[in-house]
PDB file of C-alpha atoms in Angstrom:
ATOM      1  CA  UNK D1069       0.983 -63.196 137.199  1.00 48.00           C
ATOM      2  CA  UNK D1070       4.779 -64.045 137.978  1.00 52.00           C
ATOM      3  CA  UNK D1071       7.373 -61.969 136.717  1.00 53.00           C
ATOM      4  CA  UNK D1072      10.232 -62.904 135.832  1.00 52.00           C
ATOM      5  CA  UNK D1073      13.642 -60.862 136.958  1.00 51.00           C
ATOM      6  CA  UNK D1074      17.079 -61.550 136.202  1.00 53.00           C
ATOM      7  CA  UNK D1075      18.000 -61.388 139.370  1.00 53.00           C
ATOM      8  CA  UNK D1076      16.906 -64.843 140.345  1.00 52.00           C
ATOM      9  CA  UNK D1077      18.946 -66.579 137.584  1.00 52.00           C
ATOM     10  CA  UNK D1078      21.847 -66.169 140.814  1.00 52.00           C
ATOM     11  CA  UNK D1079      19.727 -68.265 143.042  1.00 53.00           C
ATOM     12  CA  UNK D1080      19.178 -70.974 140.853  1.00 56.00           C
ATOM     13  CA  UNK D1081      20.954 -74.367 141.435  1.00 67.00           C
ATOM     14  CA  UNK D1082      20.677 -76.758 138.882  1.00 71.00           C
ATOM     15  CA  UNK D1083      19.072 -80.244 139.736  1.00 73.00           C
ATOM     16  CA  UNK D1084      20.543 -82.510 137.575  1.00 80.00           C
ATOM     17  CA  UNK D1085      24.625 -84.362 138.677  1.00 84.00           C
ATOM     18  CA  UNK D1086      27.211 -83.504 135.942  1.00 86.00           C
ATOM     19  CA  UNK D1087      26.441 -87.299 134.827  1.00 89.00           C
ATOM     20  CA  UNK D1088      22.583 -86.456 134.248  1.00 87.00           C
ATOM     21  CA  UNK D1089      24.169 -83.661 131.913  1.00 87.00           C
ATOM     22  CA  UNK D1090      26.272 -85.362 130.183  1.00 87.00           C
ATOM     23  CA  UNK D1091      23.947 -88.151 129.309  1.00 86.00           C
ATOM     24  CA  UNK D1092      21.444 -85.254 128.464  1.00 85.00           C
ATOM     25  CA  UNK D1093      23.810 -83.803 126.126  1.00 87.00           C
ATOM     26  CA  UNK D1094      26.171 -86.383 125.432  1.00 87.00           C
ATOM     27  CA  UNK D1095      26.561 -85.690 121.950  1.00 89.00           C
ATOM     28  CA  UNK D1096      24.582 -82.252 120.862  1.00 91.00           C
ATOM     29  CA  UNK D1097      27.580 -81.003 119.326  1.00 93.00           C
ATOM     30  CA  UNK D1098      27.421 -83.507 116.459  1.00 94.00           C
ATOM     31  CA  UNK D1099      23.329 -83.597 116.479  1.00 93.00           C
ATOM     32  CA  UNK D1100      23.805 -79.519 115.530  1.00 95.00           C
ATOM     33  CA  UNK D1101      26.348 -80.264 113.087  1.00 96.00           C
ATOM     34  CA  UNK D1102      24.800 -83.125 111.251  1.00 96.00           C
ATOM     35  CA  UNK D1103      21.613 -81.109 111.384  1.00 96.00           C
ATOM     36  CA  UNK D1104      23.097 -77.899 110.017  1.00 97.00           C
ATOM     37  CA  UNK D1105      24.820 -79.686 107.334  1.00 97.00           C
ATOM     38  CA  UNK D1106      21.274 -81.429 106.308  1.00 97.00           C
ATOM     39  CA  UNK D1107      19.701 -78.120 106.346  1.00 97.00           C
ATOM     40  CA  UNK D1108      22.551 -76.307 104.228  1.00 98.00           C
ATOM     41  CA  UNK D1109      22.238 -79.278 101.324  1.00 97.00           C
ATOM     42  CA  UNK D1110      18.441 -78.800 101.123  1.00 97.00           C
ATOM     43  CA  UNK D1111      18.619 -74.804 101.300  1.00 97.00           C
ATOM     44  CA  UNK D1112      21.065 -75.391  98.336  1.00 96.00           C
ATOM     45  CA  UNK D1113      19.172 -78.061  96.399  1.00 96.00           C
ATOM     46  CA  UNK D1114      15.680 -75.793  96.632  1.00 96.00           C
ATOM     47  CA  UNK D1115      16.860 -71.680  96.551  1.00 96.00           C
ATOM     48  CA  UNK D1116      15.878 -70.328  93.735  1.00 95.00           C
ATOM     49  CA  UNK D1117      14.551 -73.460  91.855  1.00 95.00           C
ATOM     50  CA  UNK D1118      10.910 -73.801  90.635  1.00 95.00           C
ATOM     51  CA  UNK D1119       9.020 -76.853  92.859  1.00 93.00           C
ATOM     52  CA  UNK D1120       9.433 -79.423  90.302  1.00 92.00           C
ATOM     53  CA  UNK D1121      13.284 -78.777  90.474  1.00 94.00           C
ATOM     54  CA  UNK D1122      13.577 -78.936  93.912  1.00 95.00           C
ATOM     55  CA  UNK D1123      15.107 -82.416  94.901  1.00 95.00           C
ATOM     56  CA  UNK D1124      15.849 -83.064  98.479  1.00 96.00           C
ATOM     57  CA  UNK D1125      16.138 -87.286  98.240  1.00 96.00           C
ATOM     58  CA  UNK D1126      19.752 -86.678  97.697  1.00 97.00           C
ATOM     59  CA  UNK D1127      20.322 -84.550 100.397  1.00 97.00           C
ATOM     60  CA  UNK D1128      19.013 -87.347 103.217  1.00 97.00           C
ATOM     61  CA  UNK D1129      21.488 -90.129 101.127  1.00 97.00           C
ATOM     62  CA  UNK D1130      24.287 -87.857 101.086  1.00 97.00           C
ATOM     63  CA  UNK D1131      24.075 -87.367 104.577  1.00 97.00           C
ATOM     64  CA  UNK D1132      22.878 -91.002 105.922  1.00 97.00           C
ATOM     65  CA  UNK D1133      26.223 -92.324 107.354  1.00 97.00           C
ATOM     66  CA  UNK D1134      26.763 -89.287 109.357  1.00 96.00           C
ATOM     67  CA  UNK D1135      22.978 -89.043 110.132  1.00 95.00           C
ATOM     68  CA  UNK D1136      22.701 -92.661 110.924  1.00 95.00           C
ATOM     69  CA  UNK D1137      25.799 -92.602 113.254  1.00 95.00           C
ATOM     70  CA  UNK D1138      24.891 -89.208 115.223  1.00 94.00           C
ATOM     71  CA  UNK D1139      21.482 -89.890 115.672  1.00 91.00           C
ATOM     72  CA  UNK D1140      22.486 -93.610 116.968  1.00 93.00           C
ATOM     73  CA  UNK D1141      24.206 -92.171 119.895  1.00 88.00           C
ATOM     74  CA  UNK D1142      21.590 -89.812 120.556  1.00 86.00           C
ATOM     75  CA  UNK D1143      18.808 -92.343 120.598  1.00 88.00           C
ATOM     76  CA  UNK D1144      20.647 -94.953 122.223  1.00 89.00           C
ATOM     77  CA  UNK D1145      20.120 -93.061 125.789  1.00 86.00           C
ATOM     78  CA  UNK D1146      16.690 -91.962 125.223  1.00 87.00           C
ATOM     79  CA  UNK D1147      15.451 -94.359 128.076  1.00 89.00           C
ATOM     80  CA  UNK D1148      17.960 -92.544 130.461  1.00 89.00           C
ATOM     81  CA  UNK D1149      17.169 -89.533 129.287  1.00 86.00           C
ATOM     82  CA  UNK D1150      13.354 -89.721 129.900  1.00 88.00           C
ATOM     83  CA  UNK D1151      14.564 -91.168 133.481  1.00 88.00           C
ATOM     84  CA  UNK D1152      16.540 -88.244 134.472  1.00 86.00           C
ATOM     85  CA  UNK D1153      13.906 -85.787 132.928  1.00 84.00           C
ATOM     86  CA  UNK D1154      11.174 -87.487 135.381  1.00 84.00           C
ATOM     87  CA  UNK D1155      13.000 -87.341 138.227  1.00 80.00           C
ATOM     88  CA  UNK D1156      13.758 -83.267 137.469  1.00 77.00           C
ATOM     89  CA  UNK D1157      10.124 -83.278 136.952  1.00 75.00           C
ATOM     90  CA  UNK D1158       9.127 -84.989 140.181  1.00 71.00           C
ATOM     91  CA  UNK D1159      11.600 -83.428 142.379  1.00 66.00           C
ATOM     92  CA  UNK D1160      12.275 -79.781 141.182  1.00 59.00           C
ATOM     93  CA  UNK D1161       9.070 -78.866 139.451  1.00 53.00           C
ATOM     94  CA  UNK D1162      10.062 -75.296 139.785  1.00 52.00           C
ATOM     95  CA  UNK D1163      13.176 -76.070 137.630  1.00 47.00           C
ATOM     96  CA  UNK D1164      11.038 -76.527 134.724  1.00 48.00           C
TER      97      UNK D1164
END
């Protein structure tokens, strides 16, 4: 069994160019945000209510536009992003 020790995290050296992380992550800031916001509307449309009460449908229209938009951007570079995850995986299988 491999242990892990801190002490490697200095010799690591990420694979990927500063490109390959910014197309990985190009807009993850707004993906959390639009996220969080979704989940604090349906914590506050189900807390404390019975089942039947508990309506969430508003919760995904209040938030399409911004959900729409953020998750655009994000799936417009899923081919490049399963490119750049294949080549990590064929060429730095330890990085994974």
């Amino acid at each position: 069994m491999d242990v892990f020790h801190p002490s490697q995290c200095f010799h690591f050296q990420c694979p990927l160019s500063d490109d390959d992380m910014d197309t990985l992550f190009s807009n993850i800031d707004e993906v959390i945000e639009a996220s969080e916001g979704l989940l604090w509307l349906l914590e506050s449309a189900t807390d404390g209510k019975d089942f039947r009460s508990q309506l969430i449908g508003p919760c995904f229209l209040q938030m399409k536009e911004e959900m729409q938009r953020v998750y655009a951007q994000y799936c417009h570079n899923y081919d490049e992003v399963n490119a750049i995850q294949g080549k990590v995986c064929h060429n730095s299988i330890d990085f994974l």
